[in-house]
Short mmCIF file of C-alpha atoms (C1' of nucleotides) in Angstrom, two decimals:
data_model
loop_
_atom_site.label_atom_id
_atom_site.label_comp_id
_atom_site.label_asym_id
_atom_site.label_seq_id
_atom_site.Cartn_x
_atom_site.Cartn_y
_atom_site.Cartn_z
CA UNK R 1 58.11 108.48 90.81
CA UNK R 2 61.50 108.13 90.84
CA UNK R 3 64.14 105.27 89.79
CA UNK R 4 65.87 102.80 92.44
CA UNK R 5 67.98 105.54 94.10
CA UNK R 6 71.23 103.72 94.71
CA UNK R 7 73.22 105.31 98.01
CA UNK R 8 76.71 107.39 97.04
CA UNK R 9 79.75 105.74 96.26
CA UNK R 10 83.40 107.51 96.37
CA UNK R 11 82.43 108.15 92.72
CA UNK R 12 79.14 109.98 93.42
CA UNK R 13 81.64 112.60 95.34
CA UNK R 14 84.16 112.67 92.55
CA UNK R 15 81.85 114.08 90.63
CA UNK R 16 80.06 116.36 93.08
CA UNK R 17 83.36 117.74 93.71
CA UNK R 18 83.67 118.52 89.85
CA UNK R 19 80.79 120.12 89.83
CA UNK R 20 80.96 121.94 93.41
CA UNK R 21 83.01 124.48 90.87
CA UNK R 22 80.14 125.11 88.56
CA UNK R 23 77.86 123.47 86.12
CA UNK R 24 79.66 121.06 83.51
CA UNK R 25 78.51 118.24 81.74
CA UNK R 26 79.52 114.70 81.63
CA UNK R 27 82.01 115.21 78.98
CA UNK R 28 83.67 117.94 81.02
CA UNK R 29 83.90 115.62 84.32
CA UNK R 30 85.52 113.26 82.64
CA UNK R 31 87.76 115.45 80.90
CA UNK R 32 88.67 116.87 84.25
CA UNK R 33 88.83 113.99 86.19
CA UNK R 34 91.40 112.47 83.67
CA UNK R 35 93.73 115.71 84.15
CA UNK R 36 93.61 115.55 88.22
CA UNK R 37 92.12 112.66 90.13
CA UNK R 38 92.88 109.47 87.54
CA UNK R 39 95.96 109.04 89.15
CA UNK R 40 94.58 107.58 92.47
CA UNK R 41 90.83 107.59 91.16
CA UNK R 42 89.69 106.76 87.74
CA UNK R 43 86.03 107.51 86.20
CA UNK R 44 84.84 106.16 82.97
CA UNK R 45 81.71 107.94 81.24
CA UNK R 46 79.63 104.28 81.58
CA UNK R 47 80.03 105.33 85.40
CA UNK R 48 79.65 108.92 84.77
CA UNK R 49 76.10 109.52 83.17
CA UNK R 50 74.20 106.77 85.06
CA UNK R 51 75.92 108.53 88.27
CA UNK R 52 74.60 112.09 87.30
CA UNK R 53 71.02 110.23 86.52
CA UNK R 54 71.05 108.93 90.50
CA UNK R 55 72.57 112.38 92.03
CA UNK R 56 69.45 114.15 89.95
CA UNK R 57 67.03 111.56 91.63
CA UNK R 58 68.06 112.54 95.13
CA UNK R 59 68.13 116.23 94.01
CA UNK R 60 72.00 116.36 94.44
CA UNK R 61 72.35 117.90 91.25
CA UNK R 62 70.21 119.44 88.86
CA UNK R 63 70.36 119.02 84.69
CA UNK R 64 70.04 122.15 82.14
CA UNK R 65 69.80 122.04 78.97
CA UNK R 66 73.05 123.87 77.05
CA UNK R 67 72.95 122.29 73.59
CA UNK R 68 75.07 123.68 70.92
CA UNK R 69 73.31 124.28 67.90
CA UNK R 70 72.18 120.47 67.00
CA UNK R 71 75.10 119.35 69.62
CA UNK R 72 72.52 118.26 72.48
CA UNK R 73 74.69 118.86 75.78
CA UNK R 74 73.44 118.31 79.38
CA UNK R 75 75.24 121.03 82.17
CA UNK R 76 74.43 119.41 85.16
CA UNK R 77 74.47 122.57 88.73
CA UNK R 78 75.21 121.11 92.62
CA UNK R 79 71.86 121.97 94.31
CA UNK R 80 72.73 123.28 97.96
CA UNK R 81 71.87 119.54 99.43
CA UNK R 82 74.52 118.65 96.93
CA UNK R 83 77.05 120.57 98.72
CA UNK R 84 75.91 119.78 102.26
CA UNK R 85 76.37 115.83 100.82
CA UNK R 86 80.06 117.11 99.76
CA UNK R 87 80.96 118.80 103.13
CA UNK R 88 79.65 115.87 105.06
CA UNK R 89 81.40 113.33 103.32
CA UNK R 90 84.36 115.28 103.23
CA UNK R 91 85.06 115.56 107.16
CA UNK R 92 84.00 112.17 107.95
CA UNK R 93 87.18 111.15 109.39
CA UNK R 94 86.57 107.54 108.89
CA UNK R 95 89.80 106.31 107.59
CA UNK R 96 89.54 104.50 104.52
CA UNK R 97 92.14 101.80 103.38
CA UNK R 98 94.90 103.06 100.55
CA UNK R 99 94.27 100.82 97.98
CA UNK R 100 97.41 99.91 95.62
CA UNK R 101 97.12 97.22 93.05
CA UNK R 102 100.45 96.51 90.97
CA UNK R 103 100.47 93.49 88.63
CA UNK R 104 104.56 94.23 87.97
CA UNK R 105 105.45 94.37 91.78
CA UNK R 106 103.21 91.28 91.99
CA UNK R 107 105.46 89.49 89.56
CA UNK R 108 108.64 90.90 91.06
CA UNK R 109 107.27 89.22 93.95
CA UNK R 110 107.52 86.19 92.19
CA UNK R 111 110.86 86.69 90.54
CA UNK R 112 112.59 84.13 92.22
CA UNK R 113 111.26 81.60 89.19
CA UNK R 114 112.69 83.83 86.32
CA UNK R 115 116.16 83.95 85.65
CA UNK R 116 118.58 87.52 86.94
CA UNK R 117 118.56 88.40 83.39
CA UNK R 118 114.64 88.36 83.38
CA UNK R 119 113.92 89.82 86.53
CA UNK R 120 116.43 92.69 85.98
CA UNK R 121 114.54 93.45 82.56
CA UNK R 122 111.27 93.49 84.47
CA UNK R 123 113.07 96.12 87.00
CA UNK R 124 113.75 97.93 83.98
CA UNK R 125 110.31 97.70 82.45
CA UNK R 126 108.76 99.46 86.17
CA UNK R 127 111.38 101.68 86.09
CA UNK R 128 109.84 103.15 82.44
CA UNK R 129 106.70 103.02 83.88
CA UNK R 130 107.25 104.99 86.82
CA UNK R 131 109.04 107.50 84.46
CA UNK R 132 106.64 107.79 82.52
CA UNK R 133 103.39 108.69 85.31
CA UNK R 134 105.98 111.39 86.17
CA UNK R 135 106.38 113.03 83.48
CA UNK R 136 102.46 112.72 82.71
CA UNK R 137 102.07 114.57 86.13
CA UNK R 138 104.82 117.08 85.64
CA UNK R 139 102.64 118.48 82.65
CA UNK R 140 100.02 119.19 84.74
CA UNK R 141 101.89 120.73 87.22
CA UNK R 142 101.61 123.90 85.87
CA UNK R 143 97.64 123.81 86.01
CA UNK R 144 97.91 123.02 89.29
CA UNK R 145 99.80 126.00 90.26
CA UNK R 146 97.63 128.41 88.41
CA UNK R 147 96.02 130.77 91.16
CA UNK R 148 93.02 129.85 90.54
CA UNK R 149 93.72 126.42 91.67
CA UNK R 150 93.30 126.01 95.43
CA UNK R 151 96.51 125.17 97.38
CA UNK R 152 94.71 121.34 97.75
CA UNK R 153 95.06 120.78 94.23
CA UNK R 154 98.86 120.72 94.05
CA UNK R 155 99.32 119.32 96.87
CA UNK R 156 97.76 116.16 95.74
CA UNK R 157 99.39 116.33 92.88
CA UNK R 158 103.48 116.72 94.28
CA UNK R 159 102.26 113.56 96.95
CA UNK R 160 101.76 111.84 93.30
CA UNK R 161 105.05 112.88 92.13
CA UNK R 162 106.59 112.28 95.04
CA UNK R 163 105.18 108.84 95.48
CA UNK R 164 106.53 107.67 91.73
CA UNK R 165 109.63 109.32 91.99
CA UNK R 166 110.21 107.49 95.05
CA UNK R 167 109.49 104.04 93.70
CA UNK R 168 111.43 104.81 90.71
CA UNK R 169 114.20 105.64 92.79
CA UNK R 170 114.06 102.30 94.29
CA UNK R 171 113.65 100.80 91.31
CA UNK R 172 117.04 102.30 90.50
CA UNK R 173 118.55 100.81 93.65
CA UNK R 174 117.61 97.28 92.84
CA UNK R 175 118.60 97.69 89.10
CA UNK R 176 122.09 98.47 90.41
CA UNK R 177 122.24 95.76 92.75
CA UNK R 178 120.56 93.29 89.95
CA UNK R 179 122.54 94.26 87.15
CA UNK R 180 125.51 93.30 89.53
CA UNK R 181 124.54 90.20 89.60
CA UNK R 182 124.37 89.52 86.26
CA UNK R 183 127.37 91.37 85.27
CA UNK R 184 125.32 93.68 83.02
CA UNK R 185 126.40 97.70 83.46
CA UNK R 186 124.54 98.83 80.47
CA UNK C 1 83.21 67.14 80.33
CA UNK C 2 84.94 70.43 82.26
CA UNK C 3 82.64 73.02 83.28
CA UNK C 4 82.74 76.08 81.41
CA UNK C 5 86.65 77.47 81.74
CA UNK C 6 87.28 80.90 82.12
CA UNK C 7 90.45 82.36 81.30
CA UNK C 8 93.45 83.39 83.77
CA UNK C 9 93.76 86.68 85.89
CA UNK C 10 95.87 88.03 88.48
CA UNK C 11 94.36 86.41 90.70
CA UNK C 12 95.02 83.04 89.35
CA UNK C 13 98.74 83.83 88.95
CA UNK C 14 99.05 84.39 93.01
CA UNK C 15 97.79 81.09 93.51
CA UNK C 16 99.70 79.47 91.21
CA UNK C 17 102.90 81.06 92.17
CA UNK C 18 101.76 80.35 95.89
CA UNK C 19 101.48 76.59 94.98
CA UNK C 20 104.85 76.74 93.19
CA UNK C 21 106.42 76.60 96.32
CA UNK C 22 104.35 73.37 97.57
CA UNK C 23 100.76 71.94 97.97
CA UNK C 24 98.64 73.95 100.01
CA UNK C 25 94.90 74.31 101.11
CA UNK C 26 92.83 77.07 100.16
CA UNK C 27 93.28 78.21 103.68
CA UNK C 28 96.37 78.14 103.76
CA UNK C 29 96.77 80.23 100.28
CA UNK C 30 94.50 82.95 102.13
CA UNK C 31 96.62 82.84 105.51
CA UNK C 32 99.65 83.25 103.08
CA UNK C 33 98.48 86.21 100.81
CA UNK C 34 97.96 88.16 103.77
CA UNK C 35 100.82 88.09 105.36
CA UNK C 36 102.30 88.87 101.86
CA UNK C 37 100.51 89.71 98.57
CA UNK C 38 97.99 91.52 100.24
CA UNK C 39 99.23 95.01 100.31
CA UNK C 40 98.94 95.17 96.63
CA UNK C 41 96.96 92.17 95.73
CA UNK C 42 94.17 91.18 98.05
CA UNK C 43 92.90 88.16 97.97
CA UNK C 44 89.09 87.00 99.43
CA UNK C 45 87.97 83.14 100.22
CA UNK C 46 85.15 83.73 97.17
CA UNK C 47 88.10 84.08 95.09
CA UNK C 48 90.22 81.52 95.69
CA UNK C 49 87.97 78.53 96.30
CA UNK C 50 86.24 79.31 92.80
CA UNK C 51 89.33 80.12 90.73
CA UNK C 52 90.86 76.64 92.58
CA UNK C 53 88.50 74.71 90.95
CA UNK C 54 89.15 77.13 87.53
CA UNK C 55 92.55 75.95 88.02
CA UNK C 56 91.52 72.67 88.12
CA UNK C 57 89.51 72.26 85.40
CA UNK C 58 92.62 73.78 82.97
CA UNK C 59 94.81 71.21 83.96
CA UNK C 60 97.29 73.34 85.91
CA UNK C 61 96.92 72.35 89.81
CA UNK C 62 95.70 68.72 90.85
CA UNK C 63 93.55 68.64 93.92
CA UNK C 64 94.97 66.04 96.60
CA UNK C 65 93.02 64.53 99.73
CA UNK C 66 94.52 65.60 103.04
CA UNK C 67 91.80 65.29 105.70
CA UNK C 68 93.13 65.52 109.67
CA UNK C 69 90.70 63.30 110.91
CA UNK C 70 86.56 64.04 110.69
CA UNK C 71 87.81 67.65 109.27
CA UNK C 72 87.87 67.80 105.24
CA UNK C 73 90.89 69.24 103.73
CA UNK C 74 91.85 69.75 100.15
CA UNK C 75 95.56 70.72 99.16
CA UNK C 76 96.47 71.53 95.79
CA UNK C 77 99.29 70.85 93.79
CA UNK C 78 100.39 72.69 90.61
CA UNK C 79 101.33 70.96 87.50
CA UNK C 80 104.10 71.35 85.10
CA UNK C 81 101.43 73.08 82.76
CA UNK C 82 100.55 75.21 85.42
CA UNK C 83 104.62 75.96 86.48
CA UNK C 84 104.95 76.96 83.00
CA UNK C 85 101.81 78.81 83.00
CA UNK C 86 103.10 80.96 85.82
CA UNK C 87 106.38 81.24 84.33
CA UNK C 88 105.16 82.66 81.15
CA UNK C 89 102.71 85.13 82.83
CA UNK C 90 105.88 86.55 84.61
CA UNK C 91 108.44 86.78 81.87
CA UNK C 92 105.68 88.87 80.04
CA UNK C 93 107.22 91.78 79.78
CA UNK C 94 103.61 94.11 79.21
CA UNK C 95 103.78 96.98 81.67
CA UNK C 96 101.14 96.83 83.12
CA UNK C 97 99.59 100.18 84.26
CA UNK C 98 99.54 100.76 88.54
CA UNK C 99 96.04 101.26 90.34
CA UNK C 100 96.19 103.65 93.11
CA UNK C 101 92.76 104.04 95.14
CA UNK C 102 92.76 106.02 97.71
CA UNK C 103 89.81 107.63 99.02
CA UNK C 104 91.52 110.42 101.66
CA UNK C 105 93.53 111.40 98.71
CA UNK C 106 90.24 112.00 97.31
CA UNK C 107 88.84 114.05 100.06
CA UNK C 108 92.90 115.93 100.19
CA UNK C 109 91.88 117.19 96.62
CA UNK C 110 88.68 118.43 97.49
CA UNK C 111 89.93 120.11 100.61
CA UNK C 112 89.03 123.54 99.64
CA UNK C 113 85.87 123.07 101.16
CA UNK C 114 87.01 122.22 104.37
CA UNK C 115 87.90 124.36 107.05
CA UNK C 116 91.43 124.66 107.72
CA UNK C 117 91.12 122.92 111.05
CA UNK C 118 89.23 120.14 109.01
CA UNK C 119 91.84 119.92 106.60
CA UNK C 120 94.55 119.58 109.42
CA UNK C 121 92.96 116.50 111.53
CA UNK C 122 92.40 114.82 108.01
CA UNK C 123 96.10 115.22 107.03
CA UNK C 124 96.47 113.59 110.62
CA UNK C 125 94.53 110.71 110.63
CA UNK C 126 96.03 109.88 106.86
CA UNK C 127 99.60 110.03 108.78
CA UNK C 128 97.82 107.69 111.25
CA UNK C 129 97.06 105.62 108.72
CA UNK C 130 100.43 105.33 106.99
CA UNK C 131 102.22 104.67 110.31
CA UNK C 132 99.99 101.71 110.82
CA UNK C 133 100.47 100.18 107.88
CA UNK C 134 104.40 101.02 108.30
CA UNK C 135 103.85 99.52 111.44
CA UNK C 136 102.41 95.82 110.20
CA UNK C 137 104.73 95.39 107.20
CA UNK C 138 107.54 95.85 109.25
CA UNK C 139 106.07 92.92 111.47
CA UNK C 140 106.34 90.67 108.58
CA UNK C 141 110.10 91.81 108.14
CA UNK C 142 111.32 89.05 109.67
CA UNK C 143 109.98 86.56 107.87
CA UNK C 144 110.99 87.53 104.46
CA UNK C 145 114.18 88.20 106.19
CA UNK C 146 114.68 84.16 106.30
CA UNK C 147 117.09 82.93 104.77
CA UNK C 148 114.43 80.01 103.01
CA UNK C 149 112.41 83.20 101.48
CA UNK C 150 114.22 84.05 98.25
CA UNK C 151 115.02 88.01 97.72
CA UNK C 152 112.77 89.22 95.99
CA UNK C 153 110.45 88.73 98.71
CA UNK C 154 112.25 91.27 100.85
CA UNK C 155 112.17 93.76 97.97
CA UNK C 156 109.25 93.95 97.16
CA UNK C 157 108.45 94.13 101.07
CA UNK C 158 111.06 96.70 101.26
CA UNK C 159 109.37 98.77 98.34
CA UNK C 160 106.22 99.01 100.22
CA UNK C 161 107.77 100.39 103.34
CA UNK C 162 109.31 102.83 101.60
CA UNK C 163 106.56 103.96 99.86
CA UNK C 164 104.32 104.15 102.78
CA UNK C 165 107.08 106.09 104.78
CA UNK C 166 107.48 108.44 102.10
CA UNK C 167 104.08 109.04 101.99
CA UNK C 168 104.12 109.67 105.71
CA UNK C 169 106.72 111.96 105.60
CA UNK C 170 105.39 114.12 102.63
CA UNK C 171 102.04 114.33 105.10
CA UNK C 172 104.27 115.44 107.90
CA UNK C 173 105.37 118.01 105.41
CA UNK C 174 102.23 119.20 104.74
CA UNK C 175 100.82 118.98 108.95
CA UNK C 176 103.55 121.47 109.32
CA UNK C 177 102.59 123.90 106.72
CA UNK C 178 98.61 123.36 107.33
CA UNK C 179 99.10 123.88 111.53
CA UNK C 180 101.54 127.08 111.03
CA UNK C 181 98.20 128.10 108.95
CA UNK C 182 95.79 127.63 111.92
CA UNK C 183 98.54 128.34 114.30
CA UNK C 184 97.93 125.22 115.82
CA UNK C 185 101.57 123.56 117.11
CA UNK C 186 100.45 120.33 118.40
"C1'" DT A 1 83.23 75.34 128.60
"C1'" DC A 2 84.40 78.54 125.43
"C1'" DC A 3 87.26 80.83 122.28
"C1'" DT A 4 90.37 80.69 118.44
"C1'" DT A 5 91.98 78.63 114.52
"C1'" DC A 6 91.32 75.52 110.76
"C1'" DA A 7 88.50 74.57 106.85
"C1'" DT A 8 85.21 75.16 102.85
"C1'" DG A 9 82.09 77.09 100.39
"C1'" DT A 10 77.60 79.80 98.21
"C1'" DA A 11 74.43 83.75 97.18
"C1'" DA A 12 73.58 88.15 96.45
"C1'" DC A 13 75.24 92.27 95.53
"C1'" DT A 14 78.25 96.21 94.02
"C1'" DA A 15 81.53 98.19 91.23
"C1'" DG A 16 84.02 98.69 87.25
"C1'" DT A 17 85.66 97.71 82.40
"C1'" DT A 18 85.18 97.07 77.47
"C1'" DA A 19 82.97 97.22 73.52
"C1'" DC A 20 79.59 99.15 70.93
"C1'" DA A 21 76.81 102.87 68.81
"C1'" DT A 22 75.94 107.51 67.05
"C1'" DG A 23 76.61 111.95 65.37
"C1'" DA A 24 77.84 117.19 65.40
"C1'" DT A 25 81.56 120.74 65.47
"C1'" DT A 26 86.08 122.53 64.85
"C1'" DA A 27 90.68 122.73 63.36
"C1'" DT A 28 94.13 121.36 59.80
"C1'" DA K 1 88.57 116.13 53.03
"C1'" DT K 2 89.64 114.33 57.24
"C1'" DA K 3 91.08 114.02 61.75
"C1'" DA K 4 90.41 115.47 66.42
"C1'" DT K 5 87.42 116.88 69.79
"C1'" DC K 6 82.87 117.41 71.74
"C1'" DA K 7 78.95 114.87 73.35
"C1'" DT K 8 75.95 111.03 75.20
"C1'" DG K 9 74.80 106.90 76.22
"C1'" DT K 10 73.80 101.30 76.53
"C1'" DA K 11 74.85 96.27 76.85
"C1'" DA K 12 77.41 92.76 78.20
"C1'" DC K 13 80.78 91.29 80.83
"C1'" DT K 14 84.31 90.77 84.58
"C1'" DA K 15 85.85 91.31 89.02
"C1'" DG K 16 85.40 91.85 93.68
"C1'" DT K 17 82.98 92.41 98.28
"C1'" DT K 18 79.89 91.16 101.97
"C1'" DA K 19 77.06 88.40 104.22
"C1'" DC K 20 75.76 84.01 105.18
"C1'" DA K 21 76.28 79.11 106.52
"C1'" DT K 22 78.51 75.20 108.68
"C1'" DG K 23 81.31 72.55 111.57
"C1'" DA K 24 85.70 70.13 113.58
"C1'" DA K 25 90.09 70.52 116.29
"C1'" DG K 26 92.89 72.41 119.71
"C1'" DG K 27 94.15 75.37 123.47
"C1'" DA K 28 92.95 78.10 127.79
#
DNA sequence: TCCTTCATGTAACTAGTTACATGATTAT
DNA sequence: ATAATCATGTAACTAGTTACATGAAGGA
């Protein structure tokens, strides 16, 4: 008899699509998730291995055993209604909303109750931030132009870059125009 | 005796710094963070009517009476606490990290199991989707156009059209080099 | 009369984060 | 030795969504 089988979430088909490349365990999804999809899609491992429990109950996935030595390790295979689930979800058209959630464009927002000094050093502080996701997905770049990787794969990943360099840019635009302000050319 | 307090989020901080700019209903904070916040904050009615009452009970907005006739209103006010709470929630200068959800991104990176004709209309309908929201922030234009909204409110307005048209064009990008694939010319 | 907007809230659920807990293997 | 990586999970909490429930005022 089996558990409370909970229906799919966008997670569920994270991690089908992991696995849709061949067996890996819940260590290696993660891993792999935090080198491609964290960026617009982030998995933890307390979502991770109840998730691959419920996919097993509805026979989306199937567990073998792969320990290493004493190292117990679960590789967990895509059974073929596994990938039908994939496919299906995959050309539903349905348009879901973008999500974006910035705490730092929320305060900008705000700005107008912190002094020019303040906002322009918050301006600043994005501007880091938004260098910094670059450069994280720059060194991945290279993975994602390996052959092996499907043409998908970097495509995704230059719409991230693209997307960060942009805001930085505009970042940069309203530094200039801040730092104007207050006199401050640094 | 208070009820049991629970400490500040986000969330809170959108109220208050909706309040900062005079006493308002919990309607009327709703009404407000949609036509503003809510492309990278949203905000539901079992948010706000609970974390009023939050806000309350710490001392940093003061509920008011303002019933139109049989219909029962409440409009808040902040307090000076809660000013300076706001005010030191936005001088923090803790970057904190962007969330990006977005589920078609999701199904982009999986793409390799989609036909190429599949992978075409879904790069369409995400353009659809980007155009639309394009579309309704540039509605709202206007009104942070005013000259009683201060400038940071047209930034941060401005920021989000930009991002949403770059990520429009990038897709247009990628329609072209998906359709020449298919040698579909639509 | 009927629809929209104004107005407030709760209950139940779903999703996600953080902290905790353990221990083997491999590289330095 | 010891630090990093591999490996798996639970418990408690926090946040957020959806559905439900009600009703007055104002405009067409």
């Amino acid at each position: 008899m089996p558990a409370r089988v909970k229906s799919l979430t966008s997670t569920s088909y994270v991690i089908l699509g992991v696995l849709a490349k061949g067996p890996r365990s819940g260590y290696d999804i993660k891993t792999l998730a935090d080198r491609s999809v964290r960026f617009f899609w982030n998995l933890s491992y307390s979502q991770i291995y109840p998730e691959l429990k419920n996919l097993t109950d509805l026979g989306l996935v199937e567990p073998e055993s792969a320990d290493r030595g004493d190292r117990h390790r679960t590789l967990y295979r895509i059974t073929p209604s596994g990938v039908e689930a994939l496919h299906e979800w995959l050309v539903d058209a349905a348009s879901a909303p973008l999500e974006l959630r910035d705490e730092m464009l929320l305060k900008l927002f705000f700005a107008d109750a912190m002094s020019p000094q303040e906002r322009l050093e918050h301006v600043r502080a994005m501007r880091r931030r938004e260098q910094e996701i670059v450069r994280t997905l720059r060194q991945i770049e290279p993975l994602a132009s390996s052959p092996q990787s499907p043409p998908c794969r970097l495509h995704v990943l230059q719409a991230g870059i693209g997307l960060h360099r942009y805001y930085d840019e505009f970042l940069a635009g309203l530094e200039k125009e801040l730092a104007a302000e207050v006199g401050d050319h640094a």
